Amino acid sequence: MTPEEPRPLRTAEVARESGWSVQQVRDLERLGVLPPAARSANGYRSYGPVHVRALRAYRGLASAAGPVVARRLLAEARTGTLADAAAAIGAVHVRLAADRDEALRAQAALAAIEGEEDGPDAGTAHVDADVMTITQLAAALGVRTSTLRFWEQEGLAVPERVTTLRARQYGPAVIREARVVAALRSSGYGIPAVRDVVVSLRRLPGADDGGGEGTAEARRILDQRLDQIATRTVALLRAGADLAEIIDPAQV
């Protein structure tokens, strides 16, 4: 080992440097998050800065995109091309931005349902003024048409129908409801909980009671989702320097 080379790290040391436990370091190596550790003559694992960097990057990626995606991206970053690795990381940023836009559109839809004159997304009112087909609405929400059919079966976002062709058509009110449903589902809420909120929202026009509670719950969920997206985005930004060094080690 030359004076310029870093001293090899033991498992406990790399765990301390990266903020993971010793067992987690071993598990993440086994799962392919880390490059294989070198082995000393006595069989002990020997790590280096590259392993600490990968562990820090994994923390941010896992927070931003989930552990399964993070494991796949880090494994591909070590074996794929620079262009592919950079595109994969960029896609995580794009997905977070899309999630945020979806939540903002749902907030605007909720404002329209409540009868407010304007919301946080000025473009939503124009979009919701048009009738959509099931294909168009699915594309706008980023879901499958089968998902919309499932929601319909559950009494959510029920469309009008063209009698002759039985083709689904969604008017402005249903489109707004579908945006709220999509955002609640993306936040992890099950169909029964989403239905309770939607039923309360439907009682808003001319309702004497009940609607305000559903509105408050929907707003709370959407605000919470925006906070979660912001936290995930910051985690990805913090991992940026480590990810850059992993996908382009020539620049280290």
Backbone as CSV, one residue per row, in Angstrom:
resi,resn,N_x,N_y,N_z,CA_x,CA_y,CA_z,C_x,C_y,C_z
1,MET,0.853,-1.193,0.000,0.000,0.000,0.000,0.884,1.236,0.000
2,THR,0.735,2.111,-0.966,1.515,3.339,-1.043,0.912,4.376,-0.107
3,PRO,1.674,5.445,0.256,1.143,6.462,1.167,-0.132,7.127,0.643
4,GLU,-0.294,7.179,-0.685,-1.472,7.835,-1.244,-2.723,6.976,-1.163
5,GLU,-2.560,5.671,-1.035,-3.714,4.778,-1.031,-4.400,4.786,0.326
6,PRO,-5.750,4.825,0.345,-6.461,4.803,1.623,-6.301,3.465,2.326
7,ARG,-6.332,3.510,3.628,-6.219,2.288,4.418,-7.483,1.449,4.233
8,PRO,-7.347,0.139,4.027,-8.536,-0.722,3.921,-9.400,-0.615,5.173
9,LEU,-10.699,-0.688,4.987,-11.646,-0.560,6.095,-12.238,-1.918,6.448
10,ARG,-12.384,-2.159,7.730,-13.085,-3.359,8.199,-14.585,-3.107,8.119
11,THR,-15.360,-4.170,8.267,-16.819,-4.051,8.151,-17.379,-3.038,9.146
12,ALA,-16.916,-3.083,10.383,-17.410,-2.155,11.402,-17.077,-0.720,11.039
13,GLU,-15.934,-0.491,10.420,-15.523,0.862,10.063,-16.359,1.414,8.918
14,VAL,-16.576,0.587,7.896,-17.382,1.063,6.770,-18.828,1.282,7.208
15,ALA,-19.301,0.477,8.168,-20.643,0.674,8.712,-20.728,2.016,9.424
16,ARG,-19.713,2.324,10.231,-19.702,3.589,10.953,-19.613,4.779,9.996
17,GLU,-18.819,4.655,8.946,-18.638,5.743,7.984,-19.906,6.015,7.179
18,SER,-20.689,4.965,6.921,-21.855,5.094,6.039,-23.172,5.232,6.781
19,GLY,-23.163,4.936,8.087,-24.395,5.043,8.854,-25.266,3.809,8.847
20,TRP,-24.748,2.695,8.330,-25.477,1.432,8.349,-24.923,0.547,9.465
21,SER,-25.667,-0.498,9.807,-25.144,-1.467,10.778,-24.232,-2.462,10.069
22,VAL,-23.463,-3.199,10.852,-22.565,-4.209,10.276,-23.356,-5.232,9.478
23,GLN,-24.480,-5.691,10.024,-25.280,-6.695,9.319,-25.872,-6.126,8.042
24,GLN,-26.284,-4.856,8.081,-26.833,-4.237,6.871,-25.776,-4.121,5.779
25,VAL,-24.535,-3.818,6.166,-23.459,-3.742,5.179,-23.287,-5.095,4.501
26,ARG,-23.283,-6.158,5.284,-23.122,-7.499,4.720,-24.301,-7.861,3.828
27,ASP,-25.514,-7.509,4.288,-26.708,-7.815,3.497,-26.696,-7.055,2.165
28,LEU,-26.310,-5.791,2.208,-26.302,-4.987,0.987,-25.217,-5.446,0.019
29,GLU,-24.128,-5.954,0.543,-23.108,-6.540,-0.335,-23.661,-7.788,-1.008
30,ARG,-24.360,-8.613,-0.222,-24.943,-9.842,-0.769,-25.983,-9.534,-1.836
31,LEU,-26.709,-8.431,-1.677,-27.759,-8.054,-2.625,-27.216,-7.346,-3.858
32,GLY,-25.918,-7.085,-3.894,-25.322,-6.478,-5.070,-25.270,-4.967,-5.052
33,VAL,-25.674,-4.345,-3.925,-25.589,-2.894,-3.818,-24.126,-2.462,-3.808
34,LEU,-23.283,-3.255,-3.160,-21.854,-2.970,-3.076,-21.069,-3.865,-4.015
35,PRO,-19.943,-3.383,-4.517,-19.035,-4.298,-5.212,-18.503,-5.302,-4.194
36,PRO,-18.156,-6.502,-4.606,-17.645,-7.499,-3.653,-16.437,-6.960,-2.896
37,ALA,-16.424,-7.185,-1.601,-15.289,-6.743,-0.781,-14.101,-7.660,-1.020
38,ALA,-12.915,-7.092,-0.907,-11.699,-7.917,-0.974,-11.591,-8.738,0.315
39,ARG,-10.833,-9.799,0.244,-10.627,-10.657,1.426,-9.149,-10.669,1.777
40,SER,-8.882,-10.448,3.053,-7.495,-10.498,3.509,-7.071,-11.952,3.677
41,ALA,-5.820,-12.162,4.002,-5.293,-13.525,4.143,-6.031,-14.303,5.229
42,ASN,-6.477,-13.607,6.256,-7.190,-14.296,7.340,-8.698,-14.382,7.095
43,GLY,-9.135,-13.953,5.903,-10.539,-14.116,5.526,-11.443,-12.950,5.863
44,TYR,-10.917,-11.915,6.497,-11.746,-10.766,6.839,-12.046,-9.927,5.593
45,ARG,-13.265,-9.343,5.566,-13.614,-8.449,4.469,-12.799,-7.168,4.558
46,SER,-12.454,-6.641,3.381,-11.692,-5.397,3.308,-12.402,-4.445,2.353
47,TYR,-12.805,-3.297,2.888,-13.564,-2.326,2.109,-12.724,-1.082,1.828
48,GLY,-13.272,-0.209,0.968,-12.600,1.036,0.636,-13.601,2.157,0.442
49,PRO,-13.144,3.339,0.024,-14.036,4.487,-0.190,-15.178,4.195,-1.159
50,VAL,-14.949,3.332,-2.157,-15.992,3.027,-3.125,-17.202,2.384,-2.457
51,HIS,-16.938,1.588,-1.413,-18.038,0.933,-0.708,-18.808,1.936,0.152
52,VAL,-18.104,2.833,0.815,-18.766,3.872,1.612,-19.629,4.747,0.696
53,ARG,-19.075,5.077,-0.461,-19.789,5.908,-1.420,-21.060,5.209,-1.900
54,ALA,-20.963,3.931,-2.200,-22.129,3.179,-2.674,-23.204,3.089,-1.599
55,LEU,-22.794,2.929,-0.347,-23.765,2.844,0.740,-24.486,4.172,0.951
56,ARG,-23.751,5.267,0.855,-24.390,6.585,0.993,-25.331,6.841,-0.176
57,ALA,-24.908,6.481,-1.382,-25.758,6.671,-2.551,-27.024,5.828,-2.447
58,TYR,-26.874,4.608,-1.942,-28.034,3.731,-1.810,-29.058,4.320,-0.840
59,ARG,-28.582,4.937,0.229,-29.512,5.524,1.194,-30.399,6.567,0.513
60,GLY,-29.786,7.460,-0.257,-30.569,8.487,-0.931,-31.482,7.928,-1.999
61,LEU,-30.963,6.977,-2.784,-31.781,6.376,-3.841,-32.958,5.597,-3.262
62,ALA,-32.706,4.856,-2.194,-33.774,4.068,-1.579,-34.858,4.974,-1.023
63,SER,-34.463,6.110,-0.450,-35.446,7.058,0.071,-36.256,7.676,-1.065
64,ALA,-35.605,7.912,-2.201,-36.266,8.587,-3.311,-37.124,7.658,-4.157
65,ALA,-36.639,6.442,-4.399,-37.308,5.560,-5.364,-37.691,4.197,-4.805
66,GLY,-37.307,3.906,-3.576,-37.589,2.598,-2.991,-36.380,1.685,-3.089
67,PRO,-36.239,0.732,-2.153,-35.051,-0.125,-2.110,-34.872,-1.021,-3.321
68,VAL,-35.938,-1.530,-3.902,-35.816,-2.430,-5.049,-35.232,-1.683,-6.244
69,VAL,-35.778,-0.510,-6.528,-35.263,0.298,-7.634,-33.828,0.725,-7.354
70,ALA,-33.544,1.106,-6.117,-32.194,1.560,-5.767,-31.167,0.456,-5.975
71,ARG,-31.500,-0.757,-5.575,-30.565,-1.885,-5.759,-30.307,-2.117,-7.245
72,ARG,-31.363,-2.073,-8.036,-31.200,-2.312,-9.472,-30.352,-1.217,-10.118
73,LEU,-30.629,0.035,-9.770,-29.904,1.137,-10.391,-28.417,1.115,-10.043
74,LEU,-28.096,0.808,-8.790,-26.685,0.790,-8.401,-25.948,-0.374,-9.049
75,ALA,-26.616,-1.516,-9.157,-25.981,-2.660,-9.815,-25.738,-2.352,-11.289
76,GLU,-26.722,-1.731,-11.940,-26.581,-1.384,-13.360,-25.545,-0.274,-13.567
77,ALA,-25.421,0.628,-12.592,-24.469,1.730,-12.724,-23.029,1.235,-12.791
78,ARG,-22.766,0.109,-12.137,-21.396,-0.423,-12.124,-21.078,-1.219,-13.374
79,THR,-22.103,-1.693,-14.072,-21.862,-2.576,-15.212,-22.282,-1.979,-16.551
80,GLY,-23.171,-0.958,-16.524,-23.680,-0.386,-17.765,-22.850,0.781,-18.247
81,THR,-23.335,1.425,-19.283,-22.640,2.578,-19.842,-22.953,3.823,-19.026
82,LEU,-22.125,4.831,-19.193,-22.343,6.103,-18.512,-23.679,6.703,-18.917
83,ALA,-23.984,6.653,-20.218,-25.232,7.232,-20.712,-26.450,6.549,-20.102
84,ASP,-26.414,5.222,-20.026,-27.548,4.487,-19.468,-27.715,4.771,-17.974
85,ALA,-26.597,4.813,-17.251,-26.665,5.070,-15.818,-27.194,6.471,-15.537
86,ALA,-26.695,7.458,-16.284,-27.155,8.831,-16.096,-28.641,8.956,-16.424
87,ALA,-29.082,8.273,-17.476,-30.501,8.317,-17.854,-31.377,7.689,-16.776
88,ALA,-30.905,6.605,-16.162,-31.678,5.926,-15.125,-31.846,6.815,-13.895
89,ILE,-30.771,7.504,-13.503,-30.862,8.417,-12.367,-31.756,9.601,-12.728
90,GLY,-31.620,10.099,-13.948,-32.475,11.203,-14.388,-33.942,10.827,-14.361
91,ALA,-34.236,9.565,-14.656,-35.625,9.111,-14.656,-36.236,9.177,-13.259
92,VAL,-35.421,8.986,-12.226,-35.926,9.096,-10.855,-36.344,10.539,-10.579
93,HIS,-35.509,11.496,-11.012,-35.870,12.910,-10.861,-37.173,13.219,-11.609
94,VAL,-37.307,12.680,-12.810,-38.511,12.930,-13.616,-39.746,12.354,-12.930
95,ARG,-39.598,11.150,-12.364,-40.726,10.513,-11.682,-41.178,11.325,-10.466
96,LEU,-40.216,11.862,-9.713,-40.558,12.681,-8.554,-41.274,13.959,-8.988
97,ALA,-40.780,14.559,-10.069,-41.431,15.768,-10.573,-42.853,15.462,-11.042
98,ALA,-43.040,14.319,-11.689,-44.374,13.929,-12.148,-45.312,13.668,-10.969
99,ASP,-44.784,13.037,-9.905,-45.587,12.792,-8.706,-46.041,14.115,-8.079
100,ARG,-45.134,15.081,-8.063,-45.486,16.386,-7.499,-46.557,17.067,-8.347
101,ASP,-46.399,17.023,-9.669,-47.406,17.625,-10.548,-48.769,16.969,-10.352
102,GLU,-48.759,15.653,-10.171,-50.011,14.922,-9.967,-50.702,15.391,-8.695
103,ALA,-49.926,15.553,-7.626,-50.502,16.009,-6.359,-51.034,17.431,-6.473
104,LEU,-50.322,18.293,-7.185,-50.785,19.672,-7.377,-52.066,19.717,-8.206
105,ARG,-52.148,18.861,-9.238,-53.382,18.813,-10.038,-54.549,18.310,-9.192
106,ALA,-54.264,17.362,-8.305,-55.320,16.861,-7.421,-55.776,17.964,-6.466
107,GLN,-54.850,18.773,-5.985,-55.231,19.895,-5.130,-56.126,20.868,-5.891
108,ALA,-55.764,21.158,-7.145,-56.580,22.053,-7.961,-57.959,21.450,-8.209
109,ALA,-57.993,20.136,-8.443,-59.281,19.464,-8.652,-60.124,19.536,-7.392
110,LEU,-59.493,19.367,-6.242,-60.212,19.452,-4.976,-60.773,20.861,-4.773
111,ALA,-59.976,21.868,-5.130,-60.454,23.245,-5.020,-61.668,23.465,-5.905
112,ALA,-61.640,22.891,-7.104,-62.785,23.032,-8.010,-64.010,22.328,-7.457
113,ILE,-63.796,21.168,-6.850,-64.908,20.432,-6.255,-65.551,21.256,-5.143
114,GLU,-64.718,21.963,-4.396,-65.225,22.788,-3.291,-65.891,24.063,-3.788
115,GLY,-65.735,24.347,-5.091,-66.343,25.542,-5.635,-65.463,26.765,-5.540
116,GLU,-64.153,26.577,-5.256,-63.249,27.714,-5.218,-62.996,28.194,-6.643
117,GLU,-62.689,29.437,-6.781,-62.529,30.018,-8.110,-61.211,29.643,-8.751
118,ASP,-60.170,29.471,-7.942,-58.891,29.109,-8.529,-58.149,28.207,-7.576
119,GLY,-57.113,27.511,-8.127,-56.303,26.596,-7.361,-54.854,26.784,-7.687
120,PRO,-53.970,25.891,-7.161,-52.542,26.059,-7.362,-52.069,25.773,-8.767
121,ASP,-52.896,25.135,-9.611,-52.467,24.806,-10.971,-53.400,25.493,-11.958
122,ALA,-52.920,26.571,-12.576,-53.792,27.360,-13.450,-54.219,26.596,-14.678
123,GLY,-53.476,25.570,-15.081,-53.781,24.845,-16.309,-54.843,23.787,-16.146
124,THR,-55.177,23.442,-14.905,-56.096,22.329,-14.693,-57.511,22.657,-15.152
125,ALA,-57.959,23.907,-14.905,-59.333,24.264,-15.250,-59.589,24.072,-16.738
126,HIS,-58.611,24.411,-17.557,-58.767,24.253,-19.002,-58.846,22.774,-19.365
127,VAL,-57.974,21.963,-18.766,-57.969,20.530,-19.076,-59.281,19.888,-18.653
128,ASP,-59.765,20.255,-17.438,-60.965,19.634,-16.919,-62.229,20.112,-17.625
129,ALA,-62.117,21.151,-18.445,-63.292,21.653,-19.155,-63.667,20.748,-20.322
130,ASP,-62.799,19.849,-20.712,-63.039,18.969,-21.853,-63.498,17.593,-21.396
131,VAL,-64.305,16.964,-22.226,-64.685,15.573,-21.983,-63.538,14.678,-22.443
132,MET,-63.254,13.640,-21.676,-62.160,12.728,-22.011,-62.684,11.321,-22.221
133,THR,-62.010,10.574,-23.080,-62.256,9.143,-23.200,-61.473,8.429,-22.105
134,ILE,-61.703,7.152,-21.947,-60.991,6.403,-20.919,-59.498,6.363,-21.216
135,THR,-59.137,6.292,-22.492,-57.716,6.283,-22.868,-57.058,7.615,-22.541
136,GLN,-57.751,8.704,-22.826,-57.200,10.029,-22.548,-57.055,10.272,-21.055
137,LEU,-58.051,9.869,-20.279,-57.978,10.087,-18.834,-56.888,9.227,-18.203
138,ALA,-56.782,7.988,-18.660,-55.726,7.118,-18.143,-54.348,7.715,-18.400
139,ALA,-54.165,8.260,-19.603,-52.884,8.882,-19.942,-52.640,10.120,-19.084
140,ALA,-53.685,10.912,-18.851,-53.540,12.127,-18.050,-53.178,11.811,-16.604
141,LEU,-53.683,10.686,-16.096,-53.427,10.317,-14.702,-52.203,9.427,-14.544
142,GLY,-51.709,8.881,-15.660,-50.580,7.964,-15.567,-50.960,6.605,-15.013
143,VAL,-52.183,6.157,-15.296,-52.634,4.838,-14.848,-53.095,4.043,-16.071
144,ARG,-53.407,2.769,-15.856,-53.919,1.939,-16.941,-55.431,2.106,-17.069
145,THR,-55.931,1.829,-18.259,-57.381,1.881,-18.437,-58.074,0.841,-17.548
146,SER,-57.392,-0.271,-17.298,-57.976,-1.288,-16.418,-58.136,-0.756,-14.996
147,THR,-57.249,0.158,-14.591,-57.359,0.777,-13.269,-58.613,1.631,-13.193
148,LEU,-58.881,2.395,-14.243,-60.100,3.210,-14.273,-61.348,2.339,-14.243
149,ARG,-61.298,1.214,-14.944,-62.452,0.309,-14.918,-62.649,-0.269,-13.523
150,PHE,-61.560,-0.561,-12.832,-61.642,-1.083,-11.464,-62.240,-0.028,-10.540
151,TRP,-61.781,1.211,-10.675,-62.355,2.279,-9.849,-63.848,2.412,-10.110
152,GLU,-64.230,2.297,-11.374,-65.649,2.384,-11.721,-66.449,1.293,-11.021
153,GLN,-65.911,0.073,-10.998,-66.580,-1.039,-10.317,-66.733,-0.766,-8.825
154,GLU,-65.780,0.010,-8.275,-65.808,0.329,-6.851,-66.593,1.606,-6.564
155,GLY,-67.228,2.164,-7.601,-68.039,3.360,-7.408,-67.256,4.650,-7.395
156,LEU,-66.044,4.635,-7.923,-65.198,5.823,-7.954,-65.016,6.285,-9.394
157,ALA,-65.084,7.591,-9.614,-64.880,8.151,-10.954,-65.724,7.414,-11.995
158,VAL,-67.021,7.355,-11.760,-67.936,6.643,-12.656,-68.233,7.518,-13.876
159,PRO,-67.933,7.016,-15.081,-68.095,7.841,-16.288,-69.524,7.826,-16.812
160,GLU,-69.775,8.782,-17.731,-70.973,8.698,-18.561,-70.660,7.715,-19.681
161,ARG,-71.709,7.229,-20.366,-71.484,6.278,-21.457,-72.174,6.749,-22.728
162,VAL,-71.521,6.500,-23.860,-72.161,6.710,-25.157,-72.976,5.457,-25.446
163,THR,-74.274,5.580,-25.504,-75.166,4.418,-25.555,-74.886,3.499,-26.731
164,THR,-74.671,4.078,-27.922,-74.528,3.233,-29.105,-73.253,2.401,-29.072
165,LEU,-72.143,2.990,-28.628,-70.866,2.273,-28.632,-70.435,1.810,-27.250
166,ARG,-71.171,2.256,-26.220,-70.834,1.965,-24.831,-69.394,2.393,-24.512
167,ALA,-68.939,3.414,-25.185,-67.615,3.961,-24.910,-67.713,4.914,-23.727
168,ARG,-66.757,4.826,-22.844,-66.776,5.664,-21.644,-66.379,7.100,-21.986
169,GLN,-67.117,8.042,-21.410,-66.772,9.450,-21.509,-66.791,10.058,-20.116
170,TYR,-65.782,10.879,-19.831,-65.634,11.476,-18.506,-65.782,12.981,-18.617
171,GLY,-66.791,13.520,-17.927,-66.997,14.957,-17.907,-66.107,15.631,-16.881
172,PRO,-66.152,16.973,-16.816,-65.267,17.722,-15.920,-65.349,17.290,-14.459
173,ALA,-66.558,17.071,-13.939,-66.697,16.706,-12.526,-66.043,15.354,-12.241
174,VAL,-66.227,14.394,-13.136,-65.651,13.067,-12.937,-64.134,13.112,-13.096
175,ILE,-63.650,13.938,-14.015,-62.203,14.077,-14.196,-61.572,14.608,-12.915
176,ARG,-62.209,15.613,-12.310,-61.678,16.166,-11.060,-61.676,15.104,-9.964
177,GLU,-62.753,14.347,-9.895,-62.817,13.285,-8.890,-61.729,12.246,-9.131
178,ALA,-61.513,11.898,-10.399,-60.497,10.900,-10.730,-59.099,11.372,-10.323
179,ARG,-58.841,12.681,-10.466,-57.531,13.213,-10.053,-57.327,13.050,-8.548
180,VAL,-58.372,13.313,-7.785,-58.278,13.161,-6.338,-58.086,11.687,-5.985
181,VAL,-58.847,10.813,-6.636,-58.712,9.374,-6.377,-57.294,8.906,-6.677
182,ALA,-56.740,9.331,-7.814,-55.388,8.920,-8.196,-54.364,9.361,-7.162
183,ALA,-54.509,10.587,-6.678,-53.556,11.093,-5.690,-53.673,10.345,-4.370
184,LEU,-54.891,10.056,-3.946,-55.073,9.317,-2.693,-54.518,7.905,-2.809
185,ARG,-54.746,7.268,-3.945,-54.220,5.913,-4.148,-52.695,5.922,-4.184
186,SER,-52.124,6.933,-4.818,-50.668,7.038,-4.877,-50.068,7.265,-3.494
187,SER,-50.863,7.830,-2.586,-50.398,8.059,-1.223,-50.498,6.800,-0.373
188,GLY,-50.997,5.710,-0.957,-51.038,4.442,-0.239,-52.365,4.122,0.422
189,TYR,-53.394,4.918,0.148,-54.686,4.680,0.783,-55.476,3.621,0.017
190,GLY,-56.109,2.729,0.766,-56.890,1.658,0.165,-58.213,2.171,-0.375
191,ILE,-58.861,1.326,-1.152,-60.122,1.704,-1.786,-61.183,2.124,-0.758
192,PRO,-61.377,1.399,0.355,-62.414,1.836,1.315,-62.165,3.242,1.849
193,ALA,-60.903,3.562,2.180,-60.588,4.897,2.700,-60.800,5.958,1.629
194,VAL,-60.402,5.656,0.400,-60.598,6.604,-0.702,-62.089,6.820,-0.936
195,ARG,-62.861,5.742,-0.880,-64.302,5.872,-1.105,-64.942,6.768,-0.046
196,ASP,-64.511,6.629,1.199,-65.071,7.464,2.265,-64.836,8.946,1.977
197,VAL,-63.613,9.274,1.540,-63.296,10.671,1.225,-64.131,11.152,0.048
198,VAL,-64.203,10.336,-1.010,-64.926,10.743,-2.221,-66.411,10.922,-1.929
199,VAL,-66.991,10.027,-1.140,-68.406,10.158,-0.797,-68.654,11.472,-0.064
200,SER,-67.737,11.843,0.827,-67.874,13.118,1.532,-67.770,14.293,0.574
201,LEU,-66.858,14.190,-0.394,-66.704,15.266,-1.372,-67.957,15.413,-2.230
202,ARG,-68.579,14.306,-2.564,-69.786,14.360,-3.392,-70.947,15.029,-2.671
203,ARG,-70.890,15.048,-1.341,-71.970,15.667,-0.578,-71.781,17.174,-0.443
204,LEU,-70.675,17.702,-0.945,-70.372,19.119,-0.738,-71.439,20.062,-1.297
205,PRO,-71.834,19.944,-2.567,-72.805,20.917,-3.091,-74.135,20.811,-2.357
206,GLY,-74.489,21.844,-1.635,-75.770,21.879,-0.939,-75.828,20.999,0.280
207,ALA,-74.688,20.458,0.727,-74.717,19.559,1.876,-74.821,20.360,3.167
208,ASP,-75.564,19.806,4.126,-75.675,20.457,5.429,-74.555,20.027,6.358
209,ASP,-74.040,18.802,6.142,-72.951,18.326,6.999,-72.196,17.234,6.271
210,GLY,-71.063,16.866,6.828,-70.306,15.718,6.315,-69.271,16.068,5.289
211,GLY,-69.541,16.997,4.367,-68.609,17.270,3.292,-67.313,17.884,3.743
212,GLY,-67.401,18.813,4.726,-66.194,19.482,5.185,-65.163,18.520,5.731
213,GLU,-65.617,17.484,6.412,-64.693,16.493,6.969,-63.938,15.762,5.868
214,GLY,-64.647,15.404,4.780,-63.983,14.740,3.671,-62.993,15.646,2.974
215,THR,-63.348,16.926,2.843,-62.446,17.886,2.221,-61.179,18.049,3.042
216,ALA,-61.351,18.173,4.344,-60.192,18.341,5.227,-59.272,17.139,5.159
217,GLU,-59.850,15.949,5.112,-59.022,14.735,5.043,-58.278,14.657,3.720
218,ALA,-58.961,14.986,2.629,-58.298,14.964,1.324,-57.167,15.984,1.274
219,ARG,-57.410,17.177,1.813,-56.352,18.183,1.831,-55.170,17.733,2.680
220,ARG,-55.459,17.128,3.818,-54.380,16.649,4.689,-53.532,15.609,3.969
221,ILE,-54.171,14.686,3.264,-53.447,13.637,2.553,-52.588,14.237,1.440
222,LEU,-53.155,15.171,0.697,-52.411,15.770,-0.413,-51.235,16.607,0.095
223,ASP,-51.444,17.341,1.184,-50.343,18.108,1.776,-49.234,17.171,2.255
224,GLN,-49.651,16.071,2.862,-48.676,15.090,3.351,-47.904,14.474,2.187
225,ARG,-48.599,14.204,1.089,-47.921,13.621,-0.077,-46.889,14.588,-0.648
226,LEU,-47.217,15.860,-0.732,-46.267,16.844,-1.235,-45.047,16.934,-0.323
227,ASP,-45.266,16.850,0.980,-44.138,16.858,1.919,-43.249,15.627,1.710
228,GLN,-43.878,14.460,1.492,-43.110,13.233,1.274,-42.300,13.315,-0.014
229,ILE,-42.896,13.862,-1.059,-42.179,14.007,-2.333,-40.991,14.948,-2.163
230,ALA,-41.177,16.031,-1.407,-40.080,16.966,-1.160,-38.953,16.278,-0.402
231,THR,-39.288,15.469,0.595,-38.275,14.742,1.362,-37.506,13.768,0.477
232,ARG,-38.223,13.062,-0.394,-37.580,12.124,-1.315,-36.666,12.850,-2.299
233,THR,-37.105,14.013,-2.760,-36.302,14.789,-3.704,-35.009,15.265,-3.051
234,VAL,-35.102,15.751,-1.812,-33.906,16.208,-1.094,-32.945,15.045,-0.867
235,ALA,-33.482,13.865,-0.544,-32.622,12.682,-0.342,-31.868,12.346,-1.620
236,LEU,-32.543,12.460,-2.754,-31.882,12.171,-4.031,-30.814,13.217,-4.337
237,LEU,-31.096,14.473,-4.030,-30.113,15.529,-4.258,-28.875,15.321,-3.383
238,ARG,-29.084,14.904,-2.140,-27.957,14.663,-1.240,-27.082,13.513,-1.734
239,ALA,-27.703,12.553,-2.394,-26.947,11.414,-2.918,-26.252,11.731,-4.234
240,GLY,-26.506,12.923,-4.779,-26.036,13.244,-6.117,-24.545,13.112,-6.328
241,ALA,-23.730,13.665,-5.402,-22.272,13.621,-5.579,-21.757,12.186,-5.566
242,ASP,-22.276,11.374,-4.654,-21.847,9.978,-4.594,-22.276,9.225,-5.847
243,LEU,-23.499,9.490,-6.328,-23.966,8.826,-7.542,-23.120,9.224,-8.744
244,ALA,-22.739,10.499,-8.821,-21.914,10.956,-9.938,-20.576,10.229,-9.961
245,GLU,-19.983,10.019,-8.791,-18.698,9.338,-8.733,-18.820,7.850,-9.051
246,ILE,-19.987,7.276,-8.733,-20.194,5.855,-9.029,-20.382,5.633,-10.527
247,ILE,-21.185,6.496,-11.172,-21.468,6.253,-12.600,-20.356,6.783,-13.500
248,ASP,-19.501,7.678,-12.975,-18.412,8.212,-13.788,-17.127,8.265,-12.963
249,PRO,-16.587,7.119,-12.572,-15.404,7.078,-11.700,-14.179,7.732,-12.339
250,ALA,-14.153,7.889,-13.641,-13.001,8.497,-14.297,-12.830,9.955,-13.882
251,GLN,-13.934,10.559,-13.409,-13.874,11.960,-13.019,-13.562,12.132,-11.538
252,VAL,-13.410,11.020,-10.797,-13.142,11.109,-9.363,-11.749,11.678,-9.141
